[in-house]
PDB file of C-alpha atoms and ligand atoms in Angstrom:
ATOM      1  CA  MET A   1     100.514  95.911  94.616  1.00 81.00           C
ATOM      2  CA  PRO A   2     101.553  95.460  90.985  1.00 92.00           C
ATOM      3  CA  GLU A   3     101.379  91.720  90.436  1.00 96.00           C
ATOM      4  CA  GLY A   4     100.251  89.762  87.347  1.00 98.00           C
ATOM      5  CA  ASP A   5      96.591  90.530  87.770  1.00 98.00           C
ATOM      6  CA  THR A   6      97.366  94.226  88.061  1.00 97.00           C
ATOM      7  CA  ILE A   7      99.112  94.192  84.686  1.00 98.00           C
ATOM      8  CA  HIS A   8      96.457  92.150  82.992  1.00 98.00           C
ATOM      9  CA  TYR A   9      93.812  94.571  84.365  1.00 98.00           C
ATOM     10  CA  ALA A  10      95.792  97.524  82.955  1.00 98.00           C
ATOM     11  CA  ALA A  11      96.129  95.658  79.625  1.00 98.00           C
ATOM     12  CA  ASN A  12      92.463  95.014  79.393  1.00 98.00           C
ATOM     13  CA  ARG A  13      91.621  98.612  80.030  1.00 98.00           C
ATOM     14  CA  MET A  14      94.066  99.975  77.390  1.00 98.00           C
ATOM     15  CA  ARG A  15      93.511  97.266  74.732  1.00 98.00           C
ATOM     16  CA  PRO A  16      90.280  98.731  73.256  1.00 97.00           C
ATOM     17  CA  VAL A  17      91.920 102.149  73.098  1.00 98.00           C
ATOM     18  CA  LEU A  18      95.270 101.234  71.598  1.00 98.00           C
ATOM     19  CA  GLU A  19      95.004  98.002  69.681  1.00 98.00           C
ATOM     20  CA  GLY A  20      94.842  98.557  65.935  1.00 97.00           C
ATOM     21  CA  ASN A  21      95.133 102.421  66.388  1.00 97.00           C
ATOM     22  CA  VAL A  22      97.792 104.932  65.763  1.00 98.00           C
ATOM     23  CA  PRO A  23      98.154 107.083  68.813  1.00 98.00           C
ATOM     24  CA  GLU A  24      97.359 110.732  67.973  1.00 97.00           C
ATOM     25  CA  GLU A  25      99.996 111.908  70.329  1.00 97.00           C
ATOM     26  CA  ILE A  26     102.877 110.283  72.318  1.00 96.00           C
ATOM     27  CA  ARG A  27     104.535 112.216  75.181  1.00 95.00           C
ATOM     28  CA  THR A  28     107.465 111.257  77.433  1.00 94.00           C
ATOM     29  CA  PRO A  29     107.305 113.933  80.084  1.00 91.00           C
ATOM     30  CA  HIS A  30     109.851 112.358  82.483  1.00 89.00           C
ATOM     31  CA  PRO A  31     113.387 113.803  82.262  1.00 86.00           C
ATOM     32  CA  ARG A  32     114.892 110.276  81.863  1.00 84.00           C
ATOM     33  CA  GLN A  33     113.206 109.934  78.458  1.00 82.00           C
ATOM     34  CA  ARG A  34     114.109 113.443  77.335  1.00 79.00           C
ATOM     35  CA  HIS A  35     116.699 112.310  74.829  1.00 83.00           C
ATOM     36  CA  ASP A  36     115.191 109.112  73.581  1.00 87.00           C
ATOM     37  CA  ARG A  37     113.044 110.706  70.867  1.00 92.00           C
ATOM     38  CA  TRP A  38     110.339 108.006  71.298  1.00 94.00           C
ATOM     39  CA  PRO A  39     107.517 110.325  70.003  1.00 95.00           C
ATOM     40  CA  GLU A  40     109.521 110.701  66.709  1.00 95.00           C
ATOM     41  CA  ARG A  41     110.419 107.041  66.488  1.00 95.00           C
ATOM     42  CA  LEU A  42     106.774 105.926  67.212  1.00 97.00           C
ATOM     43  CA  ALA A  43     105.003 108.533  65.167  1.00 96.00           C
ATOM     44  CA  GLY A  44     102.447 107.266  62.759  1.00 97.00           C
ATOM     45  CA  LYS A  45     102.810 103.616  63.924  1.00 98.00           C
ATOM     46  CA  ALA A  46      99.888 101.646  65.071  1.00 98.00           C
ATOM     47  CA  VAL A  47      99.863  99.558  68.150  1.00 98.00           C
ATOM     48  CA  LYS A  48      99.610  95.902  66.951  1.00 98.00           C
ATOM     49  CA  ALA A  49      99.114  94.277  70.248  1.00 98.00           C
ATOM     50  CA  VAL A  50      98.955  94.911  74.094  1.00 98.00           C
ATOM     51  CA  GLU A  51     100.683  91.890  75.684  1.00 97.00           C
ATOM     52  CA  PRO A  52     101.013  91.223  79.331  1.00 97.00           C
ATOM     53  CA  HIS A  53     103.350  88.443  80.548  1.00 97.00           C
ATOM     54  CA  GLY A  54     103.538  88.054  84.338  1.00 97.00           C
ATOM     55  CA  LYS A  55     104.416  91.476  85.655  1.00 96.00           C
ATOM     56  CA  HIS A  56     105.762  92.652  82.275  1.00 97.00           C
ATOM     57  CA  LEU A  57     103.683  94.618  79.652  1.00 97.00           C
ATOM     58  CA  PHE A  58     104.607  94.787  76.072  1.00 97.00           C
ATOM     59  CA  LEU A  59     103.099  97.380  73.682  1.00 98.00           C
ATOM     60  CA  ARG A  60     103.953  96.062  70.210  1.00 97.00           C
ATOM     61  CA  PHE A  61     104.006  98.680  67.569  1.00 97.00           C
ATOM     62  CA  GLU A  62     104.374  98.414  63.725  1.00 97.00           C
ATOM     63  CA  ASP A  63     107.850  98.225  62.333  1.00 95.00           C
ATOM     64  CA  ASP A  64     109.356  95.904  64.837  1.00 93.00           C
ATOM     65  CA  LEU A  65     109.260  98.262  67.884  1.00 96.00           C
ATOM     66  CA  THR A  66     108.108  97.287  71.397  1.00 96.00           C
ATOM     67  CA  LEU A  67     107.622  99.339  74.444  1.00 96.00           C
ATOM     68  CA  HIS A  68     108.440  97.205  77.537  1.00 96.00           C
ATOM     69  CA  SER A  69     107.268  98.114  80.923  1.00 96.00           C
ATOM     70  CA  HIS A  70     107.692  96.668  84.425  1.00 95.00           C
ATOM     71  CA  LEU A  71     106.140  98.535  87.332  1.00 94.00           C
ATOM     72  CA  ARG A  72     108.113  97.082  90.317  1.00 93.00           C
ATOM     73  CA  MET A  73     106.707  98.354  93.527  1.00 89.00           C
ATOM     74  CA  SER A  74     105.868 101.955  92.558  1.00 90.00           C
ATOM     75  CA  GLY A  75     104.602 102.245  89.037  1.00 95.00           C
ATOM     76  CA  SER A  76     101.168 102.125  87.681  1.00 96.00           C
ATOM     77  CA  TRP A  77      99.199 102.363  84.417  1.00 97.00           C
ATOM     78  CA  ALA A  78      95.978 104.268  83.836  1.00 97.00           C
ATOM     79  CA  THR A  79      93.571 104.543  81.066  1.00 98.00           C
ATOM     80  CA  ILE A  80      91.818 107.928  81.466  1.00 98.00           C
ATOM     81  CA  PRO A  81      88.997 109.285  79.356  1.00 97.00           C
ATOM     82  CA  GLU A  82      89.912 112.708  77.935  1.00 94.00           C
ATOM     83  CA  GLY A  83      88.841 115.554  80.229  1.00 92.00           C
ATOM     84  CA  ARG A  84      88.729 113.352  83.423  1.00 96.00           C
ATOM     85  CA  ARG A  85      91.081 114.230  86.307  1.00 94.00           C
ATOM     86  CA  TRP A  86      94.282 112.308  86.714  1.00 95.00           C
ATOM     87  CA  ARG A  87      94.703 110.653  90.093  1.00 91.00           C
ATOM     88  CA  ARG A  88      98.456 111.115  90.078  1.00 93.00           C
ATOM     89  CA  SER A  89     100.377 114.275  89.271  1.00 93.00           C
ATOM     90  CA  PRO A  90     101.137 114.771  85.601  1.00 92.00           C
ATOM     91  CA  ARG A  91     104.714 115.359  86.714  1.00 91.00           C
ATOM     92  CA  ARG A  92     104.856 111.665  87.628  1.00 94.00           C
ATOM     93  CA  ALA A  93     103.884 110.528  84.119  1.00 95.00           C
ATOM     94  CA  TRP A  94     106.665 108.745  82.183  1.00 94.00           C
ATOM     95  CA  LEU A  95     104.629 108.052  79.072  1.00 95.00           C
ATOM     96  CA  VAL A  96     101.332 109.375  77.689  1.00 97.00           C
ATOM     97  CA  LEU A  97      99.688 107.711  74.699  1.00 98.00           C
ATOM     98  CA  ARG A  98      96.570 109.637  73.512  1.00 97.00           C
ATOM     99  CA  ALA A  99      94.214 107.559  71.404  1.00 97.00           C
ATOM    100  CA  HIS A 100      90.502 107.002  70.826  1.00 95.00           C
ATOM    101  CA  GLY A 101      89.417 109.760  73.287  1.00 97.00           C
ATOM    102  CA  HIS A 102      91.721 108.452  76.130  1.00 98.00           C
ATOM    103  CA  ASP A 103      95.019 109.040  77.657  1.00 98.00           C
ATOM    104  CA  VAL A 104      96.985 105.881  78.510  1.00 98.00           C
ATOM    105  CA  VAL A 105      99.497 106.895  81.102  1.00 97.00           C
ATOM    106  CA  GLN A 106     102.386 105.174  82.759  1.00 97.00           C
ATOM    107  CA  PHE A 107     103.107 106.791  86.137  1.00 96.00           C
ATOM    108  CA  ASP A 108     106.312 106.545  88.157  1.00 94.00           C
ATOM    109  CA  GLY A 109     108.205 104.238  85.847  1.00 87.00           C
ATOM    110  CA  PRO A 110     110.517 102.611  86.793  1.00 90.00           C
ATOM    111  CA  VAL A 111     111.222 100.307  83.906  1.00 92.00           C
ATOM    112  CA  LEU A 112     110.253 101.618  80.532  1.00 93.00           C
ATOM    113  CA  GLU A 113     112.198 100.924  77.451  1.00 93.00           C
ATOM    114  CA  LEU A 114     111.831 100.940  73.695  1.00 95.00           C
ATOM    115  CA  MET A 115     113.132  97.820  72.090  1.00 94.00           C
ATOM    116  CA  THR A 116     113.217  96.087  68.775  1.00 93.00           C
ATOM    117  CA  GLU A 117     111.011  92.918  68.686  1.00 87.00           C
ATOM    118  CA  SER A 118     114.022  90.700  68.134  1.00 87.00           C
ATOM    119  CA  ARG A 119     115.861  92.250  71.206  1.00 89.00           C
ATOM    120  CA  THR A 120     112.868  91.375  73.294  1.00 87.00           C
ATOM    121  CA  ARG A 121     113.139  87.826  72.153  1.00 86.00           C
ATOM    122  CA  PHE A 122     116.825  87.525  72.887  1.00 88.00           C
ATOM    123  CA  ASP A 123     116.845  89.660  76.119  1.00 91.00           C
ATOM    124  CA  ARG A 124     117.987  87.238  78.806  1.00 89.00           C
ATOM    125  CA  ARG A 125     115.641  88.483  81.566  1.00 88.00           C
ATOM    126  CA  LEU A 126     112.551  88.233  79.190  1.00 92.00           C
ATOM    127  CA  ALA A 127     113.480  84.991  77.603  1.00 92.00           C
ATOM    128  CA  ALA A 128     113.993  83.290  80.947  1.00 95.00           C
ATOM    129  CA  LEU A 129     110.374  84.234  82.121  1.00 97.00           C
ATOM    130  CA  GLY A 130     108.259  81.217  83.241  1.00 98.00           C
ATOM    131  CA  PRO A 131     104.752  80.606  82.002  1.00 98.00           C
ATOM    132  CA  ASP A 132     102.331  83.330  82.893  1.00 98.00           C
ATOM    133  CA  ILE A 133      99.922  82.249  85.685  1.00 98.00           C
ATOM    134  CA  LEU A 134      97.212  84.134  83.814  1.00 98.00           C
ATOM    135  CA  ALA A 135      97.889  82.708  80.236  1.00 97.00           C
ATOM    136  CA  PRO A 136      94.716  81.356  78.607  1.00 96.00           C
ATOM    137  CA  GLU A 137      96.049  77.819  79.124  1.00 96.00           C
ATOM    138  CA  LEU A 138      98.096  77.200  82.231  1.00 97.00           C
ATOM    139  CA  ASP A 139     101.340  75.363  81.350  1.00 98.00           C
ATOM    140  CA  THR A 140     101.430  73.394  84.673  1.00 98.00           C
ATOM    141  CA  ALA A 141     103.875  70.809  83.391  1.00 98.00           C
ATOM    142  CA  ARG A 142     106.395  73.531  82.517  1.00 98.00           C
ATOM    143  CA  ILE A 143     105.994  75.287  85.868  1.00 98.00           C
ATOM    144  CA  LEU A 144     106.660  72.017  87.738  1.00 98.00           C
ATOM    145  CA  ARG A 145     109.647  71.282  85.588  1.00 98.00           C
ATOM    146  CA  ASN A 146     111.051  74.800  86.230  1.00 98.00           C
ATOM    147  CA  LEU A 147     110.516  74.358  89.960  1.00 98.00           C
ATOM    148  CA  ARG A 148     112.053  70.876  90.150  1.00 98.00           C
ATOM    149  CA  HIS A 149     115.148  72.079  88.221  1.00 98.00           C
ATOM    150  CA  ASP A 150     115.555  74.924  90.755  1.00 97.00           C
ATOM    151  CA  ASP A 151     117.148  74.813  94.348  1.00 97.00           C
ATOM    152  CA  PRO A 152     115.120  72.124  96.101  1.00 98.00           C
ATOM    153  CA  THR A 153     115.934  73.494  99.589  1.00 97.00           C
ATOM    154  CA  ARG A 154     114.295  76.828  98.934  1.00 96.00           C
ATOM    155  CA  GLY A 155     111.006  77.577 100.677  1.00 97.00           C
ATOM    156  CA  ILE A 156     108.160  77.010  98.454  1.00 98.00           C
ATOM    157  CA  ALA A 157     106.782  80.552  98.804  1.00 97.00           C
ATOM    158  CA  ASP A 158     110.196  82.068  97.782  1.00 97.00           C
ATOM    159  CA  ALA A 159     110.221  79.727  94.730  1.00 97.00           C
ATOM    160  CA  LEU A 160     106.722  80.963  93.677  1.00 97.00           C
ATOM    161  CA  LEU A 161     108.000  84.483  93.570  1.00 96.00           C
ATOM    162  CA  ASP A 162     110.753  83.535  91.183  1.00 97.00           C
ATOM    163  CA  GLN A 163     109.473  84.725  87.738  1.00 97.00           C
ATOM    164  CA  ARG A 164     111.599  82.227  85.933  1.00 97.00           C
ATOM    165  CA  ILE A 165     109.549  79.446  87.533  1.00 98.00           C
ATOM    166  CA  VAL A 166     106.127  80.972  87.123  1.00 98.00           C
ATOM    167  CA  ALA A 167     105.443  84.591  85.995  1.00 98.00           C
ATOM    168  CA  GLY A 168     102.847  86.894  87.646  1.00 98.00           C
ATOM    169  CA  ILE A 169     102.740  85.785  91.247  1.00 98.00           C
ATOM    170  CA  GLY A 170     103.918  88.479  93.623  1.00 96.00           C
ATOM    171  CA  ASN A 171     104.080  88.649  97.384  1.00 96.00           C
ATOM    172  CA  LEU A 172     100.345  89.054  98.028  1.00 97.00           C
ATOM    173  CA  TRP A 173      99.253  86.020  95.929  1.00 98.00           C
ATOM    174  CA  LYS A 174     102.116  83.968  97.206  1.00 97.00           C
ATOM    175  CA  VAL A 175     100.841  84.442 100.698  1.00 98.00           C
ATOM    176  CA  GLU A 176      97.171  84.071 100.077  1.00 98.00           C
ATOM    177  CA  SER A 177      97.477  80.951  97.742  1.00 98.00           C
ATOM    178  CA  CYS A 178      99.721  79.089 100.216  1.00 98.00           C
ATOM    179  CA  TRP A 179      97.275  79.858 103.035  1.00 98.00           C
ATOM    180  CA  ARG A 180      94.253  78.749 100.979  1.00 98.00           C
ATOM    181  CA  ALA A 181      96.135  75.540  99.873  1.00 98.00           C
ATOM    182  CA  GLY A 182      97.160  74.807 103.555  1.00 98.00           C
ATOM    183  CA  VAL A 183     100.856  74.699 102.612  1.00 98.00           C
ATOM    184  CA  ASP A 184     103.542  76.301 104.916  1.00 98.00           C
ATOM    185  CA  PRO A 185     105.375  78.821 102.879  1.00 98.00           C
ATOM    186  CA  TRP A 186     108.585  77.796 104.647  1.00 97.00           C
ATOM    187  CA  ARG A 187     108.482  74.124 103.608  1.00 98.00           C
ATOM    188  CA  ALA A 188     111.351  73.247 101.220  1.00 98.00           C
ATOM    189  CA  ALA A 189     110.145  72.962  97.670  1.00 98.00           C
ATOM    190  CA  ARG A 190     111.462  69.321  97.489  1.00 98.00           C
ATOM    191  CA  ALA A 191     108.988  68.422 100.316  1.00 98.00           C
ATOM    192  CA  VAL A 192     105.985  70.007  98.398  1.00 98.00           C
ATOM    193  CA  SER A 193     104.371  67.421  96.170  1.00 98.00           C
ATOM    194  CA  ASP A 194     103.359  68.162  92.502  1.00 98.00           C
ATOM    195  CA  GLU A 195      99.662  67.974  93.676  1.00 98.00           C
ATOM    196  CA  GLU A 196     100.326  70.519  96.375  1.00 98.00           C
ATOM    197  CA  VAL A 197     102.092  72.930  94.073  1.00 98.00           C
ATOM    198  CA  VAL A 198      99.120  72.555  91.548  1.00 98.00           C
ATOM    199  CA  ARG A 199      96.674  73.215  94.320  1.00 98.00           C
ATOM    200  CA  ILE A 200      98.531  76.467  95.120  1.00 98.00           C
ATOM    201  CA  LEU A 201      98.419  77.475  91.406  1.00 98.00           C
ATOM    202  CA  GLU A 202      94.729  76.588  91.147  1.00 98.00           C
ATOM    203  CA  GLU A 203      93.991  78.730  94.319  1.00 98.00           C
ATOM    204  CA  ALA A 204      95.774  81.652  92.832  1.00 98.00           C
ATOM    205  CA  ARG A 205      94.594  81.566  89.231  1.00 98.00           C
ATOM    206  CA  PRO A 206      90.865  82.090  89.391  1.00 98.00           C
ATOM    207  CA  ARG A 207      91.216  84.881  91.976  1.00 98.00           C
ATOM    208  CA  MET A 208      93.834  86.601  89.888  1.00 98.00           C
ATOM    209  CA  GLN A 209      91.632  86.221  86.818  1.00 98.00           C
ATOM    210  CA  GLU A 210      88.863  87.804  88.693  1.00 98.00           C
ATOM    211  CA  SER A 211      91.091  90.691  89.853  1.00 98.00           C
ATOM    212  CA  ALA A 212      92.320  91.146  86.332  1.00 98.00           C
ATOM    213  CA  ARG A 213      88.630  91.724  85.305  1.00 97.00           C
ATOM    214  CA  THR A 214      87.527  93.895  88.151  1.00 97.00           C
ATOM    215  CA  GLY A 215      90.812  95.650  89.279  1.00 96.00           C
ATOM    216  CA  ASN A 216      89.815  94.752  92.873  1.00 97.00           C
ATOM    217  CA  GLN A 217      92.884  92.988  94.262  1.00 96.00           C
ATOM    218  CA  ASP A 218      92.102  93.951  97.807  1.00 96.00           C
ATOM    219  CA  ALA A 219      88.951  91.777  97.850  1.00 96.00           C
ATOM    220  CA  HIS A 220      91.301  88.754  97.999  1.00 97.00           C
ATOM    221  CA  ARG A 221      93.363  89.825 100.981  1.00 97.00           C
ATOM    222  CA  VAL A 222      92.587  87.523 103.829  1.00 98.00           C
ATOM    223  CA  ILE A 223      95.733  87.066 105.973  1.00 98.00           C
ATOM    224  CA  TYR A 224      98.186  89.380 104.063  1.00 98.00           C
ATOM    225  CA  GLY A 225      99.093  92.198 106.542  1.00 97.00           C
ATOM    226  CA  LYS A 226      97.239  90.459 109.428  1.00 98.00           C
ATOM    227  CA  ALA A 227     100.140  89.427 111.627  1.00 98.00           C
ATOM    228  CA  GLY A 228      98.896  88.730 115.186  1.00 98.00           C
ATOM    229  CA  GLN A 229      95.282  88.455 114.170  1.00 98.00           C
ATOM    230  CA  PRO A 230      93.390  85.104 114.408  1.00 98.00           C
ATOM    231  CA  CYS A 231      93.423  82.875 111.319  1.00 98.00           C
ATOM    232  CA  PRO A 232      89.866  82.995 109.773  1.00 98.00           C
ATOM    233  CA  ARG A 233      90.058  79.185 109.352  1.00 98.00           C
ATOM    234  CA  CYS A 234      91.464  77.916 112.661  1.00 98.00           C
ATOM    235  CA  GLY A 235      91.881  80.886 115.047  1.00 98.00           C
ATOM    236  CA  THR A 236      95.587  80.534 115.429  1.00 98.00           C
ATOM    237  CA  ARG A 237      97.517  83.915 115.325  1.00 98.00           C
ATOM    238  CA  ILE A 238      98.886  84.688 111.919  1.00 98.00           C
ATOM    239  CA  ARG A 239     102.735  85.118 111.922  1.00 98.00           C
ATOM    240  CA  SER A 240     104.938  87.087 109.551  1.00 98.00           C
ATOM    241  CA  ARG A 241     108.615  87.090 108.811  1.00 97.00           C
ATOM    242  CA  GLY A 242     110.895  88.040 105.866  1.00 96.00           C
ATOM    243  CA  GLN A 243     111.669  85.263 103.525  1.00 94.00           C
ATOM    244  CA  GLY A 244     114.250  84.561 100.788  1.00 91.00           C
ATOM    245  CA  ASP A 245     117.187  86.529  99.412  1.00 87.00           C
ATOM    246  CA  ASP A 246     114.978  89.519  99.060  1.00 88.00           C
ATOM    247  CA  ASN A 247     113.476  89.210 102.512  1.00 91.00           C
ATOM    248  CA  ARG A 248     109.907  89.562 101.175  1.00 92.00           C
ATOM    249  CA  LEU A 249     107.384  89.314 104.082  1.00 94.00           C
ATOM    250  CA  SER A 250     105.620  86.003 104.399  1.00 97.00           C
ATOM    251  CA  TYR A 251     102.436  85.714 106.420  1.00 98.00           C
ATOM    252  CA  TRP A 252     101.238  82.262 107.492  1.00 98.00           C
ATOM    253  CA  CYS A 253      99.105  80.362 109.923  1.00 98.00           C
ATOM    254  CA  PRO A 254     101.178  77.921 112.041  1.00 98.00           C
ATOM    255  CA  GLY A 255      97.863  76.213 112.953  1.00 98.00           C
ATOM    256  CA  CYS A 256      96.568  75.028 109.576  1.00 98.00           C
ATOM    257  CA  GLN A 257      99.397  75.439 107.067  1.00 98.00           C
ATOM    258  CA  ARG A 258     101.662  72.369 107.101  1.00 97.00           C
TER     259      ARG A 258
HETATM  260 ZN1  LIG B   1      94.845  78.654 110.516  1.00 55.01          ZN
END
């Protein structure tokens, strides 16, 4: 599932290939990009930085140009040594950057746009993003402030998914971190103390950091997708139900999450 750790993992893989280098070839095989002329606009420009923020990835090129990507549910990034077989069909590639003996490929979109640097700064969606859960220094104070300025009646798990409050937590980490912290995902945000919010973040962060290093997100799945099975902590059956405006599934243990 593409969450913040997935994007940081992808960034860690492509950084040594792209950063400081001019891609030898740029292709945009997907019909949606056919008329955008990105290969021409980016030709000869070096990638200055590969920057993840939450679930967003920014490839910053020379001359004020930035490729912005968001994978939603379907997309993926891969950094593939030349000559190695691709795991997805080349027809599903939206972007191919060849550099340093590798192909860096974005498959299945769905958000891929070339923007000027200043537009990324003023873009409302991007400017409103909360602190990245995987930033080198976690800005807990700002996350708490964002949460306390938001709808206090909203369930805490739903609020954690709001990328304007904290960026990078998706449905899996929401579920697992609330379970680890012993907090009921349905409890209203106003009834969750700052200490409890911090505990949830501190359960999420080191595991997401590990997943960003190894790419093995599944190792951290304990109750996600386990409705009806006994809770590993107390034996009560795990429940699940859609939550929030987007009806994203929550899993929780009614026995040990309060
Ligand atoms: Zn339990």
